[in-house]
Amino acid sequence: MDEGLTVSKSDAAVSASAGHRQGVCILGSTGSIGTNTLDVLARHPDRFEVVALTAGQRVDEILSQCRTWKPRFAVMHDESAAARLREAVRQEGLPTEVLAGPAAMETVASLPEVDMVMGAIVGAAGLSPCLAAARAGKRLLLANKEALVVGGALFMQAVEEGGATLLPIDSEHSAIFQCLPEDRSTWAQRIDHIVLTASGGPFRDRDPATFAGITPEQACAHPNWVMGRKISVDSATMMNKALEVIEARWLFDLQPEQIRVVVHPQSIIHSMVVCRDRSVLAQLGTPDMRVPIAYGLSWPERIESGADLLDFMQLQALTFREPDAARYPGLPLAWDTLRGPEGSTCVLNAANEVAVAAFLAGVLRFDQIHAVNADTLARLSIDASLTTSVEGLLTLDAQARRVADSVVAGLR
């Protein structure tokens, strides 16, 4: 199998230039990526049409989106939320059909009238609908890093076999992609290694000895980016960067040792490619997720994103530092799991989701998140047969969550 990004010019750019509006499905439309995507789409009504929106439980938010965009479909995570939305849609006379459940999300991601899918559901729940979009040959804008962390080889196989166009939306991976030529067959000859930049989160200068007292509100107050609560906590622990290392391995077909991380507090350089001749290519810009979203929507063209222009005269300095092992003990787990048994990255992701949820619920200390992740990896013996199918991976995910729950219970 030829791993790495699969790209083609035969989809959105060609159709847009011919005057056809591109049908868009947003998986996770009420989250920060979803709302930023809608902001970009609103700037280009002649290019894009919203066909389907999906959400978890935020009925009021998706109802407001249905009023504005009038999608053909809206999908909620469960039937109770769908019933509430369905009644509200009926009362307001909106043309949107309301569906419920994971299978419905897979269905709308595969619709013939959908040209591109924004995969913005947080966590392992985004794997199945993103896989459905890949198998249906869609342009898949991947903001759900867990799809590759959990699925890995299986996901990339679906992209290849479905003829999908996979474009990264994480700012770091989008930056790497923007630094590389369109012909991915040349990447291996060009790349020595890549450098993923990290802001360092809200505690990059705080004494690690005080981490036990960190509150969820403090952890979610990111200094540079506006993000959801889960990913904000991941940024504070730098587990988001660990997951991005795993994601980069699959997106760019790299060996673990070809992926490095540096703390860059200003979040101006979004990531870098170090070439074999020692040239360094970097993508710079203001910290605004609308930039990679707009690039994914319009690639290989570029369209207005709404982001502010980077003003070099206002930049006092661009600084870099090595990640502090005492401050970010979870970061090395990325390389450990990539070199470990198949399925280890799935276990790490599941454990981290459990640990972060427990922290946000107030039943786990911030400085115990890493212990849950490391102990879950140590305790769970992975059945290799579970890594060959989506069903098996979801079973492994469930096993890891049960182990992680028991670790959390032991730490209370």
Tab-separated table of C-alpha atoms in Angstrom:
chain	number	residue	atom	x	y	z
A	1	MET	CA	0.000	0.000	0.000
A	2	ASP	CA	1.265	3.495	-0.889
A	3	GLU	CA	0.874	5.295	2.420
A	4	GLY	CA	0.549	9.049	2.907
A	5	LEU	CA	-1.764	11.750	1.684
A	6	THR	CA	-3.808	10.982	-1.407
A	7	VAL	CA	-4.494	14.120	-3.425
A	8	SER	CA	-6.177	14.893	-6.691
A	9	LYS	CA	-7.050	18.008	-8.669
A	10	SER	CA	-10.107	16.401	-10.186
A	11	ASP	CA	-12.592	17.377	-7.486
A	12	ALA	CA	-13.464	20.668	-5.806
A	13	ALA	CA	-11.208	23.069	-7.692
A	14	VAL	CA	-12.322	21.851	-11.106
A	15	SER	CA	-16.025	21.828	-10.189
A	16	ALA	CA	-15.822	25.252	-8.545
A	17	SER	CA	-14.172	26.726	-11.606
A	18	ALA	CA	-17.001	25.299	-13.696
A	19	GLY	CA	-19.576	27.160	-11.570
A	20	HIS	CA	-20.823	24.200	-9.545
A	21	ARG	CA	-21.293	24.878	-5.841
A	22	GLN	CA	-19.568	22.265	-3.713
A	23	GLY	CA	-21.746	20.307	-1.293
A	24	VAL	CA	-20.309	20.260	2.228
A	25	CYS	CA	-21.003	17.983	5.194
A	26	ILE	CA	-19.660	19.108	8.578
A	27	LEU	CA	-19.181	16.365	11.134
A	28	GLY	CA	-19.210	18.247	14.429
A	29	SER	CA	-20.686	21.558	13.298
A	30	THR	CA	-21.207	23.079	16.764
A	31	GLY	CA	-17.574	22.737	17.913
A	32	SER	CA	-14.851	25.306	17.327
A	33	ILE	CA	-13.687	23.776	14.014
A	34	GLY	CA	-17.258	23.394	12.821
A	35	THR	CA	-18.228	26.982	13.579
A	36	ASN	CA	-15.005	28.286	12.021
A	37	THR	CA	-15.767	26.228	8.914
A	38	LEU	CA	-19.193	27.811	8.660
A	39	ASP	CA	-17.585	31.240	9.031
A	40	VAL	CA	-15.333	30.544	6.040
A	41	LEU	CA	-18.213	29.101	4.007
A	42	ALA	CA	-20.289	32.221	4.674
A	43	ARG	CA	-17.604	34.271	2.921
A	44	HIS	CA	-17.997	32.208	-0.269
A	45	PRO	CA	-21.708	31.502	-0.854
A	46	ASP	CA	-21.084	31.176	-4.583
A	47	ARG	CA	-18.657	28.256	-4.061
A	48	PHE	CA	-20.174	26.132	-1.294
A	49	GLU	CA	-23.499	24.710	-0.166
A	50	VAL	CA	-24.081	23.102	3.243
A	51	VAL	CA	-25.771	19.743	2.702
A	52	ALA	CA	-25.504	18.192	6.172
A	53	LEU	CA	-24.579	19.165	9.717
A	54	THR	CA	-23.989	16.843	12.668
A	55	ALA	CA	-23.638	17.444	16.395
A	56	GLY	CA	-23.656	15.682	19.743
A	57	GLN	CA	-26.116	17.227	22.194
A	58	ARG	CA	-26.118	20.961	21.384
A	59	VAL	CA	-29.643	21.246	20.056
A	60	ASP	CA	-29.965	25.029	20.358
A	61	GLU	CA	-26.695	25.631	18.508
A	62	ILE	CA	-27.427	23.325	15.588
A	63	LEU	CA	-30.993	24.679	15.362
A	64	SER	CA	-29.516	28.154	14.866
A	65	GLN	CA	-27.246	26.739	12.151
A	66	CYS	CA	-30.230	25.084	10.467
A	67	ARG	CA	-32.036	28.432	10.387
A	68	THR	CA	-29.075	30.057	8.662
A	69	TRP	CA	-27.935	27.300	6.312
A	70	LYS	CA	-31.085	25.218	5.780
A	71	PRO	CA	-29.165	21.975	5.225
A	72	ARG	CA	-30.919	18.970	3.791
A	73	PHE	CA	-29.924	16.881	6.835
A	74	ALA	CA	-29.021	17.426	10.475
A	75	VAL	CA	-27.812	14.482	12.537
A	76	MET	CA	-27.656	14.291	16.334
A	77	HIS	CA	-25.665	11.756	18.330
A	78	ASP	CA	-28.729	10.139	19.928
A	79	GLU	CA	-32.473	9.976	19.402
A	80	SER	CA	-33.418	12.097	22.423
A	81	ALA	CA	-31.464	15.081	21.113
A	82	ALA	CA	-32.740	14.398	17.595
A	83	ALA	CA	-36.341	14.380	18.812
A	84	ARG	CA	-35.918	17.814	20.377
A	85	LEU	CA	-34.318	19.188	17.227
A	86	ARG	CA	-36.893	17.517	15.003
A	87	GLU	CA	-39.753	19.181	16.852
A	88	ALA	CA	-38.066	22.590	16.754
A	89	VAL	CA	-37.384	22.238	13.023
A	90	ARG	CA	-41.022	21.236	12.442
A	91	GLN	CA	-42.368	24.182	14.403
A	92	GLU	CA	-40.236	26.640	12.456
A	93	GLY	CA	-41.031	25.079	9.082
A	94	LEU	CA	-37.385	24.453	8.196
A	95	PRO	CA	-36.641	22.095	5.267
A	96	THR	CA	-34.106	20.020	7.246
A	97	GLU	CA	-34.593	16.300	7.869
A	98	VAL	CA	-33.334	15.308	11.321
A	99	LEU	CA	-31.631	11.941	11.827
A	100	ALA	CA	-29.922	10.276	14.777
A	101	GLY	CA	-27.025	7.975	15.566
A	102	PRO	CA	-23.592	6.985	14.241
A	103	ALA	CA	-25.024	5.150	11.222
A	104	ALA	CA	-26.822	8.305	10.115
A	105	MET	CA	-23.572	10.251	10.378
A	106	GLU	CA	-21.913	7.714	8.101
A	107	THR	CA	-24.818	8.040	5.675
A	108	VAL	CA	-24.678	11.835	5.341
A	109	ALA	CA	-20.884	11.734	4.989
A	110	SER	CA	-21.350	9.457	1.957
A	111	LEU	CA	-24.191	11.246	0.154
A	112	PRO	CA	-23.710	11.688	-3.620
A	113	GLU	CA	-24.419	15.429	-3.339
A	114	VAL	CA	-21.658	15.837	-0.726
A	115	ASP	CA	-18.351	16.753	-2.359
A	116	MET	CA	-16.343	17.408	0.791
A	117	VAL	CA	-16.557	16.407	4.425
A	118	MET	CA	-15.135	18.324	7.354
A	119	GLY	CA	-14.209	15.698	9.969
A	120	ALA	CA	-14.357	17.752	13.169
A	121	ILE	CA	-15.867	15.316	15.681
A	122	VAL	CA	-13.584	15.136	18.707
A	123	GLY	CA	-12.240	11.737	19.760
A	124	ALA	CA	-12.627	8.163	18.545
A	125	ALA	CA	-16.297	8.805	17.753
A	126	GLY	CA	-15.152	10.509	14.565
A	127	LEU	CA	-13.473	7.406	13.147
A	128	SER	CA	-16.464	5.669	11.552
A	129	PRO	CA	-18.019	8.655	9.709
A	130	CYS	CA	-14.600	9.782	8.481
A	131	LEU	CA	-13.947	6.259	7.226
A	132	ALA	CA	-17.289	6.339	5.441
A	133	ALA	CA	-16.314	9.589	3.725
A	134	ALA	CA	-12.948	8.113	2.712
A	135	ARG	CA	-14.529	4.982	1.284
A	136	ALA	CA	-17.001	7.123	-0.654
A	137	GLY	CA	-14.129	9.010	-2.302
A	138	LYS	CA	-14.869	12.412	-0.786
A	139	ARG	CA	-12.524	15.321	-0.255
A	140	LEU	CA	-11.960	14.714	3.456
A	141	LEU	CA	-10.767	17.646	5.531
A	142	LEU	CA	-9.409	15.907	8.595
A	143	ALA	CA	-9.482	17.850	11.854
A	144	ASN	CA	-10.176	14.687	13.859
A	145	LYS	CA	-6.620	13.544	14.603
A	146	GLU	CA	-7.961	10.558	16.529
A	147	ALA	CA	-9.180	8.951	13.304
A	148	LEU	CA	-5.555	8.336	12.333
A	149	VAL	CA	-4.358	7.747	15.889
A	150	VAL	CA	-6.956	4.998	16.328
A	151	GLY	CA	-7.244	3.773	12.738
A	152	GLY	CA	-3.756	4.293	11.302
A	153	ALA	CA	-3.107	1.835	8.484
A	154	LEU	CA	-6.795	0.931	8.198
A	155	PHE	CA	-7.750	4.554	7.635
A	156	MET	CA	-5.077	5.175	5.021
A	157	GLN	CA	-6.104	2.001	3.212
A	158	ALA	CA	-9.691	3.301	3.036
A	159	VAL	CA	-8.444	6.606	1.614
A	160	GLU	CA	-6.463	4.835	-1.083
A	161	GLU	CA	-9.117	2.298	-2.020
A	162	GLY	CA	-11.900	4.901	-2.030
A	163	GLY	CA	-9.905	7.364	-4.115
A	164	ALA	CA	-10.492	10.064	-1.503
A	165	THR	CA	-8.600	13.331	-1.251
A	166	LEU	CA	-7.278	13.630	2.298
A	167	LEU	CA	-6.276	17.102	3.459
A	168	PRO	CA	-5.085	17.903	7.008
A	169	ILE	CA	-6.779	20.686	8.965
A	170	ASP	CA	-4.724	20.682	12.158
A	171	SER	CA	-2.662	23.849	11.810
A	172	GLU	CA	0.597	21.930	12.200
A	173	HIS	CA	-0.143	19.282	9.599
A	174	SER	CA	-1.635	21.816	7.215
A	175	ALA	CA	1.597	23.792	7.559
A	176	ILE	CA	3.682	20.739	6.641
A	177	PHE	CA	1.416	20.016	3.689
A	178	GLN	CA	1.661	23.622	2.472
A	179	CYS	CA	5.479	23.374	2.523
A	180	LEU	CA	5.516	20.307	0.276
A	181	PRO	CA	5.009	20.022	-3.499
A	182	GLU	CA	1.714	18.694	-4.837
A	183	ASP	CA	3.443	15.584	-6.184
A	184	ARG	CA	3.734	13.439	-3.050
A	185	SER	CA	5.920	10.904	-4.859
A	186	THR	CA	8.789	13.374	-4.388
A	187	TRP	CA	8.331	13.802	-0.632
A	188	ALA	CA	10.574	10.946	0.453
A	189	GLN	CA	13.501	12.348	-1.529
A	190	ARG	CA	12.990	15.828	-0.058
A	191	ILE	CA	12.268	15.320	3.635
A	192	ASP	CA	14.951	14.735	6.224
A	193	HIS	CA	12.518	15.332	9.089
A	194	ILE	CA	9.647	17.565	10.107
A	195	VAL	CA	9.297	19.826	13.146
A	196	LEU	CA	5.876	20.233	14.717
A	197	THR	CA	5.610	23.428	16.717
A	198	ALA	CA	3.708	23.611	19.998
A	199	SER	CA	2.567	26.663	21.918
A	200	GLY	CA	3.363	24.967	25.210
A	201	GLY	CA	-0.132	25.697	26.498
A	202	PRO	CA	-1.143	27.842	29.455
A	203	PHE	CA	1.384	26.288	31.856
A	204	ARG	CA	4.546	26.540	29.778
A	205	ASP	CA	6.103	28.817	32.426
A	206	ARG	CA	4.383	27.462	35.547
A	207	ASP	CA	6.285	25.431	38.135
A	208	PRO	CA	5.405	21.737	37.613
A	209	ALA	CA	5.430	21.327	41.392
A	210	THR	CA	2.155	23.298	41.453
A	211	PHE	CA	0.353	21.245	38.780
A	212	ALA	CA	-1.742	19.310	41.326
A	213	GLY	CA	-3.762	22.456	41.969
A	214	ILE	CA	-4.613	23.263	38.359
A	215	THR	CA	-8.360	23.638	37.732
A	216	PRO	CA	-10.267	22.779	34.538
A	217	GLU	CA	-10.962	26.471	33.989
A	218	GLN	CA	-7.252	27.259	34.109
A	219	ALA	CA	-6.388	24.376	31.787
A	220	CYS	CA	-8.986	25.474	29.231
A	221	ALA	CA	-7.711	29.073	29.081
A	222	HIS	CA	-5.345	28.680	26.130
A	223	PRO	CA	-3.068	31.701	25.565
A	224	ASN	CA	-3.113	31.605	21.747
A	225	TRP	CA	-5.968	29.520	20.337
A	226	VAL	CA	-9.733	29.344	20.859
A	227	MET	CA	-10.526	25.630	21.151
A	228	GLY	CA	-12.899	23.159	22.774
A	229	ARG	CA	-12.373	22.033	26.365
A	230	LYS	CA	-10.946	18.603	25.601
A	231	ILE	CA	-8.323	19.774	23.121
A	232	SER	CA	-7.476	22.720	25.391
A	233	VAL	CA	-6.601	20.283	28.182
A	234	ASP	CA	-4.610	18.207	25.679
A	235	SER	CA	-2.666	21.333	24.750
A	236	ALA	CA	-1.920	22.012	28.405
A	237	THR	CA	-0.508	18.481	28.888
A	238	MET	CA	0.896	18.454	25.333
A	239	MET	CA	-0.947	15.212	24.673
A	240	ASN	CA	-2.384	16.975	21.634
A	241	LYS	CA	1.162	17.138	20.288
A	242	ALA	CA	1.704	13.448	21.054
A	243	LEU	CA	-1.406	12.650	19.022
A	244	GLU	CA	-0.202	14.958	16.235
A	245	VAL	CA	3.122	13.102	16.087
A	246	ILE	CA	1.171	9.874	15.532
A	247	GLU	CA	-1.057	11.559	12.954
A	248	ALA	CA	1.965	12.947	11.083
A	249	ARG	CA	3.475	9.477	10.820
A	250	TRP	CA	0.479	8.393	8.723
A	251	LEU	CA	-0.215	11.604	6.830
A	252	PHE	CA	3.335	11.966	5.538
A	253	ASP	CA	4.510	8.329	5.633
A	254	LEU	CA	7.361	9.074	8.034
A	255	GLN	CA	9.353	7.028	10.494
A	256	PRO	CA	8.945	8.031	14.161
A	257	GLU	CA	12.482	9.430	14.322
A	258	GLN	CA	11.661	11.789	11.425
A	259	ILE	CA	9.141	13.674	13.576
A	260	ARG	CA	10.310	16.218	16.130
A	261	VAL	CA	8.583	18.735	18.393
A	262	VAL	CA	9.667	22.194	19.525
A	263	VAL	CA	7.870	24.640	21.835
A	264	HIS	CA	7.216	27.928	20.034
A	265	PRO	CA	5.169	30.150	22.385
A	266	GLN	CA	4.135	32.734	19.777
A	267	SER	CA	2.326	30.201	17.507
A	268	ILE	CA	3.425	32.137	14.411
A	269	ILE	CA	5.436	29.360	12.742
A	270	HIS	CA	2.920	26.546	12.515
A	271	SER	CA	5.428	23.821	11.598
A	272	MET	CA	8.504	23.209	9.461
A	273	VAL	CA	9.992	20.788	6.947
A	274	VAL	CA	13.734	20.210	7.178
A	275	CYS	CA	14.926	19.104	3.741
A	276	ARG	CA	17.773	16.762	2.975
A	277	ASP	CA	19.913	19.678	1.795
A	278	ARG	CA	19.262	21.306	5.233
A	279	SER	CA	16.954	23.958	3.858
A	280	VAL	CA	14.084	24.650	6.257
A	281	LEU	CA	10.633	25.412	4.881
A	282	ALA	CA	8.107	26.959	7.258
A	283	GLN	CA	4.506	28.156	7.069
A	284	LEU	CA	3.741	31.303	9.078
A	285	GLY	CA	0.541	33.088	9.942
A	286	THR	CA	-1.671	34.410	12.700
A	287	PRO	CA	-3.029	31.705	15.044
A	288	ASP	CA	-6.436	31.362	13.383
A	289	MET	CA	-7.937	27.999	12.398
A	290	ARG	CA	-9.800	29.589	9.510
A	291	VAL	CA	-6.530	29.644	7.528
A	292	PRO	CA	-6.036	25.842	7.292
A	293	ILE	CA	-9.797	25.397	6.933
A	294	ALA	CA	-9.933	27.767	3.958
A	295	TYR	CA	-6.903	26.072	2.406
A	296	GLY	CA	-8.505	22.647	2.767
A	297	LEU	CA	-11.774	23.842	1.264
A	298	SER	CA	-10.136	25.443	-1.767
A	299	TRP	CA	-6.921	23.442	-2.366
A	300	PRO	CA	-4.989	23.782	-4.627
A	301	GLU	CA	-6.376	27.306	-4.837
A	302	ARG	CA	-6.458	29.806	-1.978
A	303	ILE	CA	-9.489	31.798	-0.845
A	304	GLU	CA	-10.218	34.504	1.716
A	305	SER	CA	-10.286	33.044	5.236
A	306	GLY	CA	-11.207	36.044	7.366
A	307	ALA	CA	-7.980	35.819	9.365
A	308	ASP	CA	-5.929	38.905	10.198
A	309	LEU	CA	-2.822	39.600	8.141
A	310	LEU	CA	0.413	38.779	9.923
A	311	ASP	CA	2.147	42.066	10.780
A	312	PHE	CA	5.891	41.442	10.968
A	313	MET	CA	6.460	44.902	12.433
A	314	GLN	CA	4.484	43.874	15.511
A	315	LEU	CA	6.531	40.716	16.100
A	316	GLN	CA	9.040	41.278	18.861
A	317	ALA	CA	10.604	37.814	18.716
A	318	LEU	CA	10.118	34.230	17.617
A	319	THR	CA	11.440	31.931	20.329
A	320	PHE	CA	11.883	28.179	20.636
A	321	ARG	CA	12.644	25.707	23.399
A	322	GLU	CA	12.837	21.983	23.936
A	323	PRO	CA	9.753	20.391	25.512
A	324	ASP	CA	10.305	20.028	29.263
A	325	ALA	CA	10.005	16.360	30.323
A	326	ALA	CA	8.836	17.318	33.828
A	327	ARG	CA	6.180	19.636	32.421
A	328	TYR	CA	5.030	17.383	29.560
A	329	PRO	CA	5.664	13.761	30.607
A	330	GLY	CA	3.048	12.435	28.177
A	331	LEU	CA	4.729	13.645	24.986
A	332	PRO	CA	7.248	10.746	24.712
A	333	LEU	CA	4.330	8.291	24.698
A	334	ALA	CA	3.825	9.197	21.024
A	335	TRP	CA	7.114	7.620	19.961
A	336	ASP	CA	6.731	4.784	22.486
A	337	THR	CA	3.370	3.737	21.054
A	338	LEU	CA	4.463	4.136	17.420
A	339	ARG	CA	7.286	1.703	18.136
A	340	GLY	CA	5.103	-0.534	20.295
A	341	PRO	CA	2.603	-3.273	19.381
A	342	GLU	CA	0.010	-2.466	16.742
A	343	GLY	CA	-2.966	-0.885	18.488
A	344	SER	CA	-0.903	0.910	21.136
A	345	THR	CA	-1.830	4.318	19.734
A	346	CYS	CA	-5.523	3.367	19.947
A	347	VAL	CA	-5.071	2.463	23.621
A	348	LEU	CA	-3.254	5.728	24.332
A	349	ASN	CA	-6.008	7.773	22.743
A	350	ALA	CA	-8.766	5.970	24.655
A	351	ALA	CA	-6.958	6.301	27.971
A	352	ASN	CA	-6.372	9.992	27.390
A	353	GLU	CA	-10.026	10.630	26.585
A	354	VAL	CA	-11.027	8.939	29.835
A	355	ALA	CA	-8.401	10.821	31.840
A	356	VAL	CA	-9.294	14.232	30.405
A	357	ALA	CA	-13.019	13.620	30.966
A	358	ALA	CA	-12.289	12.674	34.581
A	359	PHE	CA	-10.198	15.817	35.058
A	360	LEU	CA	-12.898	18.045	33.545
A	361	ALA	CA	-15.455	16.358	35.817
A	362	GLY	CA	-13.338	17.165	38.859
A	363	VAL	CA	-12.535	13.580	39.851
A	364	LEU	CA	-8.896	13.506	38.699
A	365	ARG	CA	-6.049	15.931	39.282
A	366	PHE	CA	-4.325	17.539	36.320
A	367	ASP	CA	-0.997	15.975	37.255
A	368	GLN	CA	-2.588	12.501	37.281
A	369	ILE	CA	-3.619	12.517	33.606
A	370	HIS	CA	-0.261	11.132	32.505
A	371	ALA	CA	-0.407	8.363	35.119
A	372	VAL	CA	-3.726	7.155	33.705
A	373	ASN	CA	-2.330	7.072	30.173
A	374	ALA	CA	0.932	5.334	31.094
A	375	ASP	CA	-0.693	2.820	33.464
A	376	THR	CA	-3.372	1.888	30.930
A	377	LEU	CA	-0.711	1.181	28.310
A	378	ALA	CA	1.228	-0.938	30.810
A	379	ARG	CA	-1.764	-2.935	32.043
A	380	LEU	CA	-3.545	-3.780	28.770
A	381	SER	CA	-2.286	-6.702	26.703
A	382	ILE	CA	-3.297	-6.010	23.091
A	383	ASP	CA	-4.888	-8.743	21.000
A	384	ALA	CA	-3.327	-8.207	17.553
A	385	SER	CA	-6.439	-9.573	15.812
A	386	LEU	CA	-8.378	-6.495	16.978
A	387	THR	CA	-6.260	-4.131	14.870
A	388	THR	CA	-7.381	-5.405	11.458
A	389	SER	CA	-10.950	-4.016	11.381
A	390	VAL	CA	-12.976	-1.047	12.555
A	391	GLU	CA	-15.030	-3.310	14.783
A	392	GLY	CA	-11.886	-4.726	16.334
A	393	LEU	CA	-10.403	-1.288	16.931
A	394	LEU	CA	-13.612	-0.134	18.595
A	395	THR	CA	-13.471	-3.239	20.799
A	396	LEU	CA	-9.872	-2.402	21.713
A	397	ASP	CA	-10.924	1.181	22.381
A	398	ALA	CA	-13.645	-0.050	24.754
A	399	GLN	CA	-11.190	-2.367	26.532
A	400	ALA	CA	-8.746	0.494	27.026
A	401	ARG	CA	-11.481	2.717	28.423
A	402	ARG	CA	-12.443	0.097	30.989
A	403	VAL	CA	-8.831	-0.237	32.104
A	404	ALA	CA	-8.436	3.537	32.218
A	405	ASP	CA	-11.630	3.833	34.280
A	406	SER	CA	-10.182	1.386	36.812
A	407	VAL	CA	-6.930	3.373	36.952
A	408	VAL	CA	-8.883	6.584	37.549
A	409	ALA	CA	-10.882	4.880	40.302
A	410	GLY	CA	-7.662	3.777	41.991
A	411	LEU	CA	-6.321	7.328	41.987
A	412	ARG	CA	-9.342	8.917	43.639
